[in-house]
PDB file of C-alpha atoms in Angstrom:
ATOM      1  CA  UNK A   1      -2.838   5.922 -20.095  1.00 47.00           C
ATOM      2  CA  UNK A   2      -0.469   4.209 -18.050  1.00 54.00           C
ATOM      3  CA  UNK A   3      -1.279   0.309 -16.563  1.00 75.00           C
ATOM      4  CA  UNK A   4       2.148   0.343 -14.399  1.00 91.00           C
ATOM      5  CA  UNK A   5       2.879  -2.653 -12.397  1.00 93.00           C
ATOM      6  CA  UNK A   6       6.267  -1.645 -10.149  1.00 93.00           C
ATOM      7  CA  UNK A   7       7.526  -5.204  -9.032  1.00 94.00           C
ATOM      8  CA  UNK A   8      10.252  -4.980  -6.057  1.00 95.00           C
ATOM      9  CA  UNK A   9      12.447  -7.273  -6.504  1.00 94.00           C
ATOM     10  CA  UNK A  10      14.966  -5.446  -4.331  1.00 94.00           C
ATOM     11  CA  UNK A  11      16.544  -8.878  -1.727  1.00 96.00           C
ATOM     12  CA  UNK A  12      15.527  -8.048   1.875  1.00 96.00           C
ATOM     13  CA  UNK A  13      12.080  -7.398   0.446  1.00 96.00           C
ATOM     14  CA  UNK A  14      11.775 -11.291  -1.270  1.00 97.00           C
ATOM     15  CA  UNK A  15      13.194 -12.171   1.934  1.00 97.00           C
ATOM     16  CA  UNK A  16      10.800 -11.064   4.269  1.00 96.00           C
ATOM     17  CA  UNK A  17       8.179 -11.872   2.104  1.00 96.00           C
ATOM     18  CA  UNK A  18       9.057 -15.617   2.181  1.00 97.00           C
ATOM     19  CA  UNK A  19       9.318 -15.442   5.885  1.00 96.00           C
ATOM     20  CA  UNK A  20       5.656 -14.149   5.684  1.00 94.00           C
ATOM     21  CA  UNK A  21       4.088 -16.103   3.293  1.00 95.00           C
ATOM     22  CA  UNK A  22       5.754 -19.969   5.705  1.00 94.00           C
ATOM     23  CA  UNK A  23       2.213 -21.308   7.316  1.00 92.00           C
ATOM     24  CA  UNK A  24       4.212 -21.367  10.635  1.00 93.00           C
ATOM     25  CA  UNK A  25       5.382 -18.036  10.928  1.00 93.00           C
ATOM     26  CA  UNK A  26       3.842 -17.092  14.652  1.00 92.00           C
ATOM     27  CA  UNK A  27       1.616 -13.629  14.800  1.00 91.00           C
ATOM     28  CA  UNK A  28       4.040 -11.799  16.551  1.00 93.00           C
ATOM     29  CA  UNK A  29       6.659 -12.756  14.248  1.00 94.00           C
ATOM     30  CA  UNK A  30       4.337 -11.572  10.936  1.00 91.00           C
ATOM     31  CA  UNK A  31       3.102  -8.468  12.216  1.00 91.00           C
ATOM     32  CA  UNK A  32       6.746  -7.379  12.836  1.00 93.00           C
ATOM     33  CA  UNK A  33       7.957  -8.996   9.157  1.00 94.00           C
ATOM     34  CA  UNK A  34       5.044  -6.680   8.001  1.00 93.00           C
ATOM     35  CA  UNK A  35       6.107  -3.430  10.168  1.00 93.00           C
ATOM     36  CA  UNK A  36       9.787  -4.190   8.162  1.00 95.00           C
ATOM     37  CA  UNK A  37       8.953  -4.697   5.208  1.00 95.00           C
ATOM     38  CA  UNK A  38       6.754  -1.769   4.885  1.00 94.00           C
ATOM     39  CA  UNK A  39       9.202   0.571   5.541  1.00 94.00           C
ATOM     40  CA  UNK A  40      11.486  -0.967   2.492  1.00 95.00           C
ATOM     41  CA  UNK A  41       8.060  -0.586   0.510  1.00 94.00           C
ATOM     42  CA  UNK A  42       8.556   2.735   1.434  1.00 92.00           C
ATOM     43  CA  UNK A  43      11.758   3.776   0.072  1.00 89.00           C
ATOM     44  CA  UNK A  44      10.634   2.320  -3.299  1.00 88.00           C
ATOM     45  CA  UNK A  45       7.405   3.605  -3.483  1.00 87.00           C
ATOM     46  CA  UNK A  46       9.255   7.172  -2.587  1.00 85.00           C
ATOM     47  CA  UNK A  47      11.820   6.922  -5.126  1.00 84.00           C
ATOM     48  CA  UNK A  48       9.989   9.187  -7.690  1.00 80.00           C
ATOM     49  CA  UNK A  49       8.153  11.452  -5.981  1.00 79.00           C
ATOM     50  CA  UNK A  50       8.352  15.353  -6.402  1.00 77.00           C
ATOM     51  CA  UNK A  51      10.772  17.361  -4.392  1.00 83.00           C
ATOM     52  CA  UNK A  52      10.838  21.283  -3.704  1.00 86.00           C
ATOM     53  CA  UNK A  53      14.467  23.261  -2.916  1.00 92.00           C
ATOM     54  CA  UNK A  54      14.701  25.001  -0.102  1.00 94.00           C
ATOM     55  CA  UNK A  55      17.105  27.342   2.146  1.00 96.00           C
ATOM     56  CA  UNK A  56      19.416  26.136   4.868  1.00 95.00           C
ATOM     57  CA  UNK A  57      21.948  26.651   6.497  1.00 96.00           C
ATOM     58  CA  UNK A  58      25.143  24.127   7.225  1.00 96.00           C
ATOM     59  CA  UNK A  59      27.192  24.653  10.101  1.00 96.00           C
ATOM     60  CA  UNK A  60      29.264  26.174   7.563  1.00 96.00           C
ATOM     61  CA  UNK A  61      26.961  27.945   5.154  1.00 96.00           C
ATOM     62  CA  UNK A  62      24.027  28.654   3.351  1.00 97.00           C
ATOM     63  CA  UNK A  63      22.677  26.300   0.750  1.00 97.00           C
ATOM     64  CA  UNK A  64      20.051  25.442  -1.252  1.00 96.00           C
ATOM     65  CA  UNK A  65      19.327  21.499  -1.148  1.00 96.00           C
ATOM     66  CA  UNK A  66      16.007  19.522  -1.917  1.00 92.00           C
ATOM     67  CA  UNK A  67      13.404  17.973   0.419  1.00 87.00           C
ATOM     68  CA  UNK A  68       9.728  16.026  -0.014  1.00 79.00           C
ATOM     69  CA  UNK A  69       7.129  17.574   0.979  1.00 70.00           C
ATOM     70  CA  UNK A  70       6.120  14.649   3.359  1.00 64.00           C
ATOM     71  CA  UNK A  71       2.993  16.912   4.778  1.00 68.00           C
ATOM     72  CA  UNK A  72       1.377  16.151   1.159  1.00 88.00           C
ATOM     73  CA  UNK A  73       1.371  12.646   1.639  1.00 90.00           C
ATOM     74  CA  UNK A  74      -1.608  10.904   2.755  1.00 94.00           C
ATOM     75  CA  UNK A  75      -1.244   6.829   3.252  1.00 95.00           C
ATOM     76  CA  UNK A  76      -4.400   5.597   2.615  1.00 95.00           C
ATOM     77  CA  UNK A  77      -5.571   2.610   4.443  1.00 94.00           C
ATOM     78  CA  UNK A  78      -7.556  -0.195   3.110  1.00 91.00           C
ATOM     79  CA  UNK A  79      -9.633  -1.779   6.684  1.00 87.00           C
ATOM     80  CA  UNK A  80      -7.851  -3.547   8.620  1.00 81.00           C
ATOM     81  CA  UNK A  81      -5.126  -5.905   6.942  1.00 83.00           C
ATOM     82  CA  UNK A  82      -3.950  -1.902   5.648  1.00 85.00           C
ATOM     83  CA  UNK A  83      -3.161  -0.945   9.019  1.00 89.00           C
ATOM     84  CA  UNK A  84      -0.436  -3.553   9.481  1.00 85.00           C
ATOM     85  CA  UNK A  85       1.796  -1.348   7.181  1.00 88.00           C
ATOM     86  CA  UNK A  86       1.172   2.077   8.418  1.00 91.00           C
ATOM     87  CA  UNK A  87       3.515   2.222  11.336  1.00 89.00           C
ATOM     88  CA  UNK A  88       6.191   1.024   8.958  1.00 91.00           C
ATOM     89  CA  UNK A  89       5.089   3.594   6.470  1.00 93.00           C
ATOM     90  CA  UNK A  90       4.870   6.325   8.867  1.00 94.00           C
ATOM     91  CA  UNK A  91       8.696   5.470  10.239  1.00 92.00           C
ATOM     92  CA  UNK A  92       9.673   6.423   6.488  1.00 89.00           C
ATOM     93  CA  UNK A  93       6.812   9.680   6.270  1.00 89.00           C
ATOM     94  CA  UNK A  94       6.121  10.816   9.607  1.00 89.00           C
ATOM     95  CA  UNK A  95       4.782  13.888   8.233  1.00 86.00           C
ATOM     96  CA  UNK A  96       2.438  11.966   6.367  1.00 91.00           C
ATOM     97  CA  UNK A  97      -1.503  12.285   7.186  1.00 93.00           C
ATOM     98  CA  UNK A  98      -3.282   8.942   7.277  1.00 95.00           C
ATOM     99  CA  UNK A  99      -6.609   8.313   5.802  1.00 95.00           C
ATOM    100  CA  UNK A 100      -9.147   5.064   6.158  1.00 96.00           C
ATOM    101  CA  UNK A 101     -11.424   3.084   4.106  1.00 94.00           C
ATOM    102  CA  UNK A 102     -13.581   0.725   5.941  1.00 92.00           C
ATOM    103  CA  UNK A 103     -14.301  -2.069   3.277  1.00 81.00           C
ATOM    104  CA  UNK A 104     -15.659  -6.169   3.254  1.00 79.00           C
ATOM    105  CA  UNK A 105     -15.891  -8.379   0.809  1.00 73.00           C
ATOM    106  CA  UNK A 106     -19.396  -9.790   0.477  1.00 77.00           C
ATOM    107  CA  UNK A 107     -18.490 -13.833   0.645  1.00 76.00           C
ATOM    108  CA  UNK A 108     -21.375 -14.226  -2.005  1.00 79.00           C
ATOM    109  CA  UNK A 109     -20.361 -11.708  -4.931  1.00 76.00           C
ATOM    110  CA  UNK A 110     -16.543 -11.122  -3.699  1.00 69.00           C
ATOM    111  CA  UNK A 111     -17.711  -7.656  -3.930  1.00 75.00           C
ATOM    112  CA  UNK A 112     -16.457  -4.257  -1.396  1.00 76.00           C
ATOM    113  CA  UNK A 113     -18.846  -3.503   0.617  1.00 83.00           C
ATOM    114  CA  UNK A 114     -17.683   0.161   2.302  1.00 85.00           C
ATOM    115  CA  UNK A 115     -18.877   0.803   5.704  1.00 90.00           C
ATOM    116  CA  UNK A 116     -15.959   4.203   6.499  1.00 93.00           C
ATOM    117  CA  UNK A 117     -14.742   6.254   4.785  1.00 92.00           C
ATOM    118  CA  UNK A 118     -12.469   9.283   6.364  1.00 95.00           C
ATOM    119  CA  UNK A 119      -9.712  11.149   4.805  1.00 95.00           C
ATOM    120  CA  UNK A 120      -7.987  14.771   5.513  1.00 93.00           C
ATOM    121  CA  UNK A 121      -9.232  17.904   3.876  1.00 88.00           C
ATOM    122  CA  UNK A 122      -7.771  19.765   0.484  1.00 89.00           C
ATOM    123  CA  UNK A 123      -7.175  16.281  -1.501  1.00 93.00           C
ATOM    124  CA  UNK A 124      -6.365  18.340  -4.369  1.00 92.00           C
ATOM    125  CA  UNK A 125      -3.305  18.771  -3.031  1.00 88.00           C
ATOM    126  CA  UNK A 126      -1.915  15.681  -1.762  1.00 92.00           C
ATOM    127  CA  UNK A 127      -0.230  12.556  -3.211  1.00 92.00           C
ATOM    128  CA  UNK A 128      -2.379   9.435  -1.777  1.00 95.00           C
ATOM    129  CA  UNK A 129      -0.527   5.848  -1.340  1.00 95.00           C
ATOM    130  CA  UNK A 130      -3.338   3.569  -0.808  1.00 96.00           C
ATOM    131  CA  UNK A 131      -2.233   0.515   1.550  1.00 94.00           C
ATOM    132  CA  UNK A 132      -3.847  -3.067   1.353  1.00 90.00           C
ATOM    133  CA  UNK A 133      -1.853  -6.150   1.996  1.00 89.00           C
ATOM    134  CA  UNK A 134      -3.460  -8.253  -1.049  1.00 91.00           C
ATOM    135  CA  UNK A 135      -4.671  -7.892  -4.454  1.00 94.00           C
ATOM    136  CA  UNK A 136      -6.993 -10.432  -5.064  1.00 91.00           C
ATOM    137  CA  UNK A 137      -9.832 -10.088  -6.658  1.00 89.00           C
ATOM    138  CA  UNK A 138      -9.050  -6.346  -7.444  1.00 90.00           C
ATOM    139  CA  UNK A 139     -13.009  -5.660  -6.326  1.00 89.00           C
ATOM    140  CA  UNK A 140     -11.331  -3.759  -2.769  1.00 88.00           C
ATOM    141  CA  UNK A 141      -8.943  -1.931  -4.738  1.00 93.00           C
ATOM    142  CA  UNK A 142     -11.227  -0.693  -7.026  1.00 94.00           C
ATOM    143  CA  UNK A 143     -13.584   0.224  -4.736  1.00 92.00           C
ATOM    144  CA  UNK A 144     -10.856   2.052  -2.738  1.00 94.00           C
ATOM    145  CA  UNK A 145      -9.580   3.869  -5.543  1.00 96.00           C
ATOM    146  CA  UNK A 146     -12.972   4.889  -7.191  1.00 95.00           C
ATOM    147  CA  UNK A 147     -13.991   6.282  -4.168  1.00 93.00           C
ATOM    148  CA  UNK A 148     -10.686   8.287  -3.476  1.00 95.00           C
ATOM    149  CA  UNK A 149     -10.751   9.738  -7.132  1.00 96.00           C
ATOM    150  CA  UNK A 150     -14.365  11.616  -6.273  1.00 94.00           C
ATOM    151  CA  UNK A 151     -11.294  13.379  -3.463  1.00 95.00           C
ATOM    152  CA  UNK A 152      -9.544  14.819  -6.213  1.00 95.00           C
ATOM    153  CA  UNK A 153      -5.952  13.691  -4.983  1.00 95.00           C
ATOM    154  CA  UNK A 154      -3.085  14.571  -7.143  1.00 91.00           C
ATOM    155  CA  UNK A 155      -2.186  11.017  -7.739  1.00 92.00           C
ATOM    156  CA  UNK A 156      -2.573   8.310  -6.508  1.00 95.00           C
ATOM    157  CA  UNK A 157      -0.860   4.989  -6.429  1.00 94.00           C
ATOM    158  CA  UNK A 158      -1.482   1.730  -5.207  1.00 96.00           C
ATOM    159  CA  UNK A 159       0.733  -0.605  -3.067  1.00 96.00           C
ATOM    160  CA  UNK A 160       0.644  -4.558  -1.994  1.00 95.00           C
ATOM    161  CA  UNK A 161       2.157  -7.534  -0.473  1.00 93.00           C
ATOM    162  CA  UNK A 162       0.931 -10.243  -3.237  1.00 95.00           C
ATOM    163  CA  UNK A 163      -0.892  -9.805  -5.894  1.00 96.00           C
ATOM    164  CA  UNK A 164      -2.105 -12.081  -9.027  1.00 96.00           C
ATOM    165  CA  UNK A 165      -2.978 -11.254 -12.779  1.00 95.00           C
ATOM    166  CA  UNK A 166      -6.748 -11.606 -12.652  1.00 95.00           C
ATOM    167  CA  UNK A 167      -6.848  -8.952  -9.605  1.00 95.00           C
ATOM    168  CA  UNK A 168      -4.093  -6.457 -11.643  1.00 96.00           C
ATOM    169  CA  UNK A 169      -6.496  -6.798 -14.777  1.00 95.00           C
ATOM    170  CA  UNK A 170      -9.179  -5.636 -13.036  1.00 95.00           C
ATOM    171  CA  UNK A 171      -7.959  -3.188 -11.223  1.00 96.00           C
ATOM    172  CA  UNK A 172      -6.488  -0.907 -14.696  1.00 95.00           C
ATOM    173  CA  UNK A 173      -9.758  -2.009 -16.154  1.00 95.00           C
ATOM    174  CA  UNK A 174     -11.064   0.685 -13.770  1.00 96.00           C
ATOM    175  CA  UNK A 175      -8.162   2.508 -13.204  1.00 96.00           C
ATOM    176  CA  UNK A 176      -5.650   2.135 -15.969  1.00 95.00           C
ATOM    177  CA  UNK A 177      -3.538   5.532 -14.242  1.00 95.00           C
ATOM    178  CA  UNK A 178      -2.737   4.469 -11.333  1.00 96.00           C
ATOM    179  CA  UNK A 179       0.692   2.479 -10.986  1.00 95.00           C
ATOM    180  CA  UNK A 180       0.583  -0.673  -8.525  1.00 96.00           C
ATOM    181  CA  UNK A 181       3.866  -1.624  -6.176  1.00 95.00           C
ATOM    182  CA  UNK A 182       3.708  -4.813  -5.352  1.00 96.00           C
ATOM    183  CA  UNK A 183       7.018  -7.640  -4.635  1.00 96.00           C
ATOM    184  CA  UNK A 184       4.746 -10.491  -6.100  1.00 96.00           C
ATOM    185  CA  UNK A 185       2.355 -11.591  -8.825  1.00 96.00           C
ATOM    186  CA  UNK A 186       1.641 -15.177  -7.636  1.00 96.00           C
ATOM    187  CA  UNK A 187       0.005 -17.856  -9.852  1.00 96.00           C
ATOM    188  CA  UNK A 188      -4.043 -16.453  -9.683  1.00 95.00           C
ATOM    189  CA  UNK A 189      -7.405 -17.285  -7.517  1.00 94.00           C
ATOM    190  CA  UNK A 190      -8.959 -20.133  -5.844  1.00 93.00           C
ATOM    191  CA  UNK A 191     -12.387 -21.048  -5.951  1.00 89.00           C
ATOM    192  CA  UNK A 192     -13.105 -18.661  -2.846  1.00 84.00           C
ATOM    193  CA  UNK A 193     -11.090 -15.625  -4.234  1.00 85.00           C
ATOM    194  CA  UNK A 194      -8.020 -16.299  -2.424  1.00 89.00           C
ATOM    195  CA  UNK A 195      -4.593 -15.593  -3.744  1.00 94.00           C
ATOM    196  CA  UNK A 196      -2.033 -19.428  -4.670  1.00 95.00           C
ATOM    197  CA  UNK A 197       0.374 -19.782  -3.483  1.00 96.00           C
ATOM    198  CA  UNK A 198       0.125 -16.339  -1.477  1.00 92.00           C
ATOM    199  CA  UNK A 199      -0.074 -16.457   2.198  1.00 90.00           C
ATOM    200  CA  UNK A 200      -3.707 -16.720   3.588  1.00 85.00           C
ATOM    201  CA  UNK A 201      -5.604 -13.895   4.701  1.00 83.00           C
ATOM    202  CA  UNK A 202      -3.179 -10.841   5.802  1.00 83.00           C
ATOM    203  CA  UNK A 203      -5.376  -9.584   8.127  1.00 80.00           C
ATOM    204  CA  UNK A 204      -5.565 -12.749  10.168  1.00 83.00           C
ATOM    205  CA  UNK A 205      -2.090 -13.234  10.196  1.00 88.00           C
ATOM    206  CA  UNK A 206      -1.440  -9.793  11.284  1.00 84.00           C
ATOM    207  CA  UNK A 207      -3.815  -9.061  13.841  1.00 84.00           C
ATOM    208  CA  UNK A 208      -4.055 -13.143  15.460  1.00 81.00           C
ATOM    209  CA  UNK A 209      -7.507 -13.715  14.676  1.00 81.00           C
ATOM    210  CA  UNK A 210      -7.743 -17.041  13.055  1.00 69.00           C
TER     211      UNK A 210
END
């Protein structure tokens, strides 16, 4: 079983990420850091993914030359802080169809709480990239992912902003097959589940309401 942790260490992405993570950074300015940086989370996250040949024809010939199929692609978003990356995502896989997991986190257990749950039909076919800013505690994540296993997806693999060692351990404690992208593994928790140094809650930041 594989416990894959993909760390993107490619410039522009540590860039933007700093950018992100300065207390300062206005909303307008982090929701567009987060529509950029998504679609370079894109191209890595795409780099390995299956590819059929097909006919076409140059304006000088016929040739056989390799595509994805982006139509098998479903980006699955983690409520809300997920949606901050889908535009970005979509830019990269417009074909893509777009699922969404409505989850909280209980501030008394730091446990998901799911309150939607919608994705497109014939999972058994599609490749899911599952789309949440921060992996904290891992109890989101987990929830996320058990749920879209009982779909039957192809694969599935997981991608985040920041994440920390005590949320990546729990997360392949649950789900040791399924590979996490992510540009950071910061330091760990504080006492209310949040993610040092890291850069406060993503969905905040993105959306202006705090």
């Amino acid at each position: 079983m594989s416990r894959d942790v993909h760390v993107i260490n490619h410039p522009l992405v540590q860039h933007k990420l700093t950018l992100m993570r300065r207390k300062d950074t206005s909303t307008k300015s982090f929701r567009e850091l987060a529509h950029e940086i998504s679609i370079l989370l894109a191209y890595e996250l795409t780099r390995d993914m299956p590819m059929q040949e097909i006919q076409i024809e140059t304006p000088l010939e016929t040739m056989t030359s390799r595509i994805i199929d982006g139509k098998k692609v479903v980006l699955a978003s983690i409520l809300r802080a997920g949606n901050g990356f889908l535009d970005g995502m979509l830019q990269v896989l417009p074909a893509a169809r777009v699922g969404h997991i409505g989850l909280y986190r209980d501030p008394a257990t730091l446990q998901a709480v799911e309150y939607y749950f919608k994705m497109p039909q014939d999972m058994g076919e599609r490749d899911v990239i599952v789309l949440d800013p921060m992996l904290a505690t891992g109890n989101s994540a987990v929830a996320a992912v058990t749920r879209l296993k009982a779909t039957g997806p192809r694969s599935i693999r997981f991608v985040c902003l920041v994440s920390c060692p005590e949320g990546i351990q729990t997360f392949h404690e649950h789900h040791p097959d399924v590979p996490i992208y992510t540009p950071a593994i910061d330091r760990g928790l504080n006492e209310h589940g949040y993610i040092v140094p890291g850069l406060g809650d993503a969905g905040d930041r993105i959306f202006g309401t705090k």
